[in-house]
């Protein structure tokens, strides 16, 4: 299958181990050059914007867009981003409709898509095919899944004050141990996050002062990362964690129209529809936040859902099915857009 062969070609850039195409590196440039060549072969009109994002248009109309990114984390996997690009080229070539877009540097904060939405013009709709990067579809026995939204997140630091003291001479009852207090808060946060559906909370870094083996900690700082699929749940977590809103990204909801088109095409293939929220950020979230009706189709991850690793894997059959669904959704959304256009005229 051509899609798989192209994934291999992209994966070979940089020589391994794993994918090494960090945003705006010569390796990402090389991947863009390959994709640009495939788009030309498909008869698409090529354009590159000021941020280096690559477009391949089947017509001059703004229309329906599909695509993803070609940058990777260091020693990343074969499918993250690249699958959505090769599938998009395949779907647009197959249907003769729509535009392929390859956004620059997604992995370090969706740099390309953020630059793009500031300038526009924005598409009528955007569909991104992506590997799930988690174990849920495999757990549900589903080859593909329809994304309902992309989680929002907030990050911050919590400081717990106590009183430093001698580890040998201060009786347990007289202590004000900042680290013990912090430990209780972290355990409470863990319990509370478990009670909120699809929410997650992580403490990844902790520091005790003064940091002596024989000194009761007087002050502790720890980091918090909380994520949830909607504003209400995210706000609850932020309040529970005791952090502020300054380092936060709002959750992005996928468009009911695009979700509907994805659902119908999955059902048309005799599969039950599995819906899920994305715990990772994606370019589709940036477009959705900018007002573009957006949707995502996830492809089942194997190997326990591992991602950002050379062990990242999806099966050939699942990839083929996802490309079929994407092509059909592209046609369906384009037909809707054409009808709306006719209605206006
Ligand atoms: Zn990605």
Coordinates of C-alpha atoms in Angstrom, one line a residue, residues 104-335:
X104 CA 5.0 22.9 10.9
X105 CA 6.3 22.1 14.4
X106 CA 3.3 20.7 16.1
X107 CA 5.2 18.9 18.9
X108 CA 6.5 22.0 20.6
X109 CA 3.2 23.9 20.9
X110 CA 1.5 23.8 17.4
X111 CA 3.7 26.6 16.1
X112 CA 2.7 26.2 12.5
X113 CA -1.1 26.0 12.9
X114 CA -1.1 28.9 15.4
X115 CA 0.8 31.1 12.9
X116 CA -1.6 29.9 10.2
X117 CA -4.9 30.7 12.0
X118 CA -3.7 34.3 12.7
X119 CA -3.5 35.0 9.0
X120 CA -6.1 32.7 7.3
X121 CA -8.1 32.4 5.1
X122 CA -9.6 29.6 7.3
X123 CA -11.0 26.5 5.6
X124 CA -14.7 25.6 5.7
X125 CA -13.8 22.5 7.8
X126 CA -10.8 20.5 8.9
X127 CA -10.4 16.8 9.5
X128 CA -7.2 15.3 11.0
X129 CA -6.5 11.6 11.0
X130 CA -4.0 10.7 13.8
X131 CA -2.8 7.7 15.7
X132 CA -4.6 7.5 19.1
X133 CA -1.4 7.4 21.2
X134 CA -3.3 5.6 24.0
X135 CA -4.8 2.2 24.8
X136 CA -8.5 2.9 24.7
X137 CA -9.4 1.9 21.1
X138 CA -7.5 -1.4 21.5
X139 CA -9.3 -1.9 24.8
X140 CA -12.6 -1.4 23.1
X141 CA -11.7 -3.6 20.1
X142 CA -12.2 -0.7 17.7
X143 CA -9.9 -0.1 14.7
X144 CA -10.9 3.6 14.6
X145 CA -12.5 6.2 17.0
X146 CA -14.2 9.5 16.6
X147 CA -12.8 12.3 18.7
X148 CA -15.3 14.5 20.6
X149 CA -12.9 17.1 21.9
X150 CA -9.3 17.8 22.8
X151 CA -8.6 18.2 26.5
X152 CA -7.6 21.5 27.9
X153 CA -4.8 21.8 30.4
X154 CA -3.4 24.0 33.2
X155 CA 0.0 23.9 34.7
X156 CA 1.3 25.5 37.9
X157 CA 3.3 25.3 41.0
X158 CA 2.1 24.8 44.6
X159 CA 4.1 26.0 47.5
X160 CA 3.6 24.5 51.0
X161 CA 5.0 26.2 54.0
X162 CA 6.0 24.5 57.2
X163 CA 8.7 25.0 59.8
X164 CA 12.2 23.6 59.4
X165 CA 13.6 21.8 62.5
X166 CA 16.0 19.3 63.9
X167 CA 15.1 15.8 62.8
X168 CA 16.3 14.3 66.1
X169 CA 15.1 16.7 68.8
X170 CA 11.6 17.8 67.4
X171 CA 8.9 15.4 68.7
X172 CA 6.5 14.2 66.0
X173 CA 3.6 16.0 67.7
X174 CA 5.4 19.4 67.5
X175 CA 6.3 19.3 63.9
X176 CA 5.0 21.3 61.0
X177 CA 6.5 19.2 58.2
X178 CA 5.9 20.9 54.8
X179 CA 6.7 17.7 52.9
X180 CA 4.2 15.6 54.8
X181 CA 1.6 18.2 54.2
X182 CA 2.5 18.3 50.5
X183 CA 2.3 14.5 50.3
X184 CA -1.3 14.6 51.8
X185 CA -2.3 17.3 49.3
X186 CA -0.9 15.3 46.3
X187 CA -2.7 12.1 47.4
X188 CA -6.0 14.1 47.9
X189 CA -5.6 15.6 44.4
X190 CA -5.0 12.1 42.9
X191 CA -8.2 10.9 44.6
X192 CA -10.2 13.9 43.4
X193 CA -9.0 13.6 39.8
X194 CA -10.0 10.0 39.8
X195 CA -13.6 11.0 40.7
X196 CA -13.9 13.4 37.7
X197 CA -14.5 11.4 34.5
X198 CA -11.8 11.7 31.9
X199 CA -9.8 14.1 34.0
X200 CA -6.1 13.6 34.9
X201 CA -3.8 15.3 37.4
X202 CA 0.0 14.8 37.6
X203 CA 2.7 16.0 40.0
X204 CA 5.9 15.5 38.1
X205 CA 8.4 17.5 40.1
X206 CA 8.8 18.1 43.8
X207 CA 11.5 20.0 45.8
X208 CA 11.9 20.1 49.6
X209 CA 13.9 22.9 51.4
X210 CA 16.3 23.1 52.9
X211 CA 16.8 19.5 51.6
X212 CA 18.9 18.0 54.4
X213 CA 18.7 14.4 55.4
X214 CA 18.4 15.4 59.1
X215 CA 16.2 18.5 58.7
X216 CA 12.4 18.6 58.8
X217 CA 11.4 20.3 55.5
X218 CA 10.3 23.9 56.0
X219 CA 9.1 24.5 52.5
X220 CA 8.0 22.4 49.5
X221 CA 7.3 23.3 45.9
X222 CA 5.7 20.9 43.5
X223 CA 4.4 21.1 39.9
X224 CA 0.9 20.3 38.9
X225 CA -0.4 19.4 35.4
X226 CA -4.2 18.9 35.1
X227 CA -6.2 18.1 32.0
X228 CA -9.9 17.7 31.3
X229 CA -12.2 17.5 28.2
X230 CA -14.3 20.6 29.1
X231 CA -14.1 23.9 30.8
X232 CA -16.3 22.9 33.8
X233 CA -14.1 19.9 34.7
X234 CA -10.9 21.7 34.0
X235 CA -12.0 24.6 36.3
X236 CA -12.9 22.2 39.1
X237 CA -9.4 20.6 38.8
X238 CA -7.6 23.9 38.8
X239 CA -9.5 24.9 42.0
X240 CA -8.8 21.5 43.7
X241 CA -5.1 21.7 42.7
X242 CA -4.7 25.2 44.0
X243 CA -3.0 26.6 40.9
X244 CA -4.0 29.6 38.8
X245 CA -5.2 29.9 35.2
X246 CA -2.1 31.6 33.9
X247 CA -0.6 28.6 32.1
X248 CA -3.8 27.1 30.7
X249 CA -5.1 26.1 27.3
X250 CA -8.9 25.9 26.8
X251 CA -10.5 22.5 25.9
X252 CA -11.4 22.4 22.2
X253 CA -14.7 20.9 21.1
X254 CA -15.0 19.1 17.8
X255 CA -17.7 20.2 15.4
X256 CA -21.0 18.2 15.6
X257 CA -21.2 18.3 11.8
X258 CA -17.7 16.7 11.3
X259 CA -18.4 14.3 14.1
X260 CA -21.6 13.3 12.4
X261 CA -19.9 12.7 9.1
X262 CA -17.2 10.6 10.8
X263 CA -19.8 8.6 12.7
X264 CA -21.9 7.9 9.6
X265 CA -18.8 6.7 7.6
X266 CA -17.7 4.4 10.5
X267 CA -21.2 3.0 10.8
X268 CA -21.4 2.5 7.0
X269 CA -18.5 0.0 7.4
X270 CA -20.4 -2.1 9.8
X271 CA -18.5 -0.9 12.9
X272 CA -19.9 0.5 16.1
X273 CA -18.8 4.0 16.8
X274 CA -16.4 4.6 19.7
X275 CA -16.1 8.2 20.7
X276 CA -13.3 9.5 22.9
X277 CA -11.6 12.7 24.0
X278 CA -8.0 13.3 23.0
X279 CA -5.7 13.7 26.0
X280 CA -2.9 15.1 23.8
X281 CA -3.0 18.5 21.9
X282 CA -3.3 18.6 18.1
X283 CA -3.4 21.1 15.3
X284 CA -7.2 20.3 15.0
X285 CA -7.6 21.9 18.5
X286 CA -5.9 25.1 17.3
X287 CA -8.2 25.3 14.2
X288 CA -11.3 24.5 16.3
X289 CA -10.4 27.2 18.8
X290 CA -10.1 29.6 15.8
X291 CA -13.7 28.8 14.8
X292 CA -13.0 26.2 12.1
X293 CA -15.5 23.3 12.3
X294 CA -13.0 20.5 13.0
X295 CA -12.9 16.8 13.7
X296 CA -10.4 14.0 14.2
X297 CA -10.4 10.3 13.4
X298 CA -8.1 8.2 15.6
X299 CA -6.5 5.0 14.5
X300 CA -6.0 2.3 17.0
X301 CA -2.6 2.2 18.7
X302 CA -1.1 -1.2 19.3
X303 CA 1.7 -2.1 21.8
X304 CA -0.4 -0.8 24.7
X305 CA -0.9 2.6 23.1
X306 CA 2.8 3.6 23.4
X307 CA 3.6 6.8 21.4
X308 CA 6.5 9.3 21.1
X309 CA 8.6 6.1 20.8
X310 CA 9.9 3.8 18.0
X311 CA 7.5 1.2 19.4
X312 CA 4.5 3.2 18.3
X313 CA 2.4 0.9 16.0
X314 CA -0.9 0.6 14.1
X315 CA -1.8 -2.3 11.9
X316 CA -1.9 -2.1 8.1
X317 CA -5.6 -3.0 8.0
X318 CA -6.5 -0.3 10.5
X319 CA -4.6 2.3 8.5
X320 CA -6.3 1.2 5.2
X321 CA -9.7 1.4 6.9
X322 CA -9.0 4.9 8.3
X323 CA -7.9 6.2 4.9
X324 CA -11.2 4.9 3.4
X325 CA -13.2 6.6 6.1
X326 CA -11.2 9.9 5.7
X327 CA -11.8 9.8 1.9
X328 CA -15.5 9.3 2.3
X329 CA -15.8 12.0 5.0
X330 CA -14.0 14.4 2.7
X331 CA -16.5 13.8 0.0
X332 CA -19.4 14.1 2.4
X333 CA -18.3 17.4 3.9
X334 CA -17.4 18.8 0.5
X335 CA -20.9 17.9 -0.8

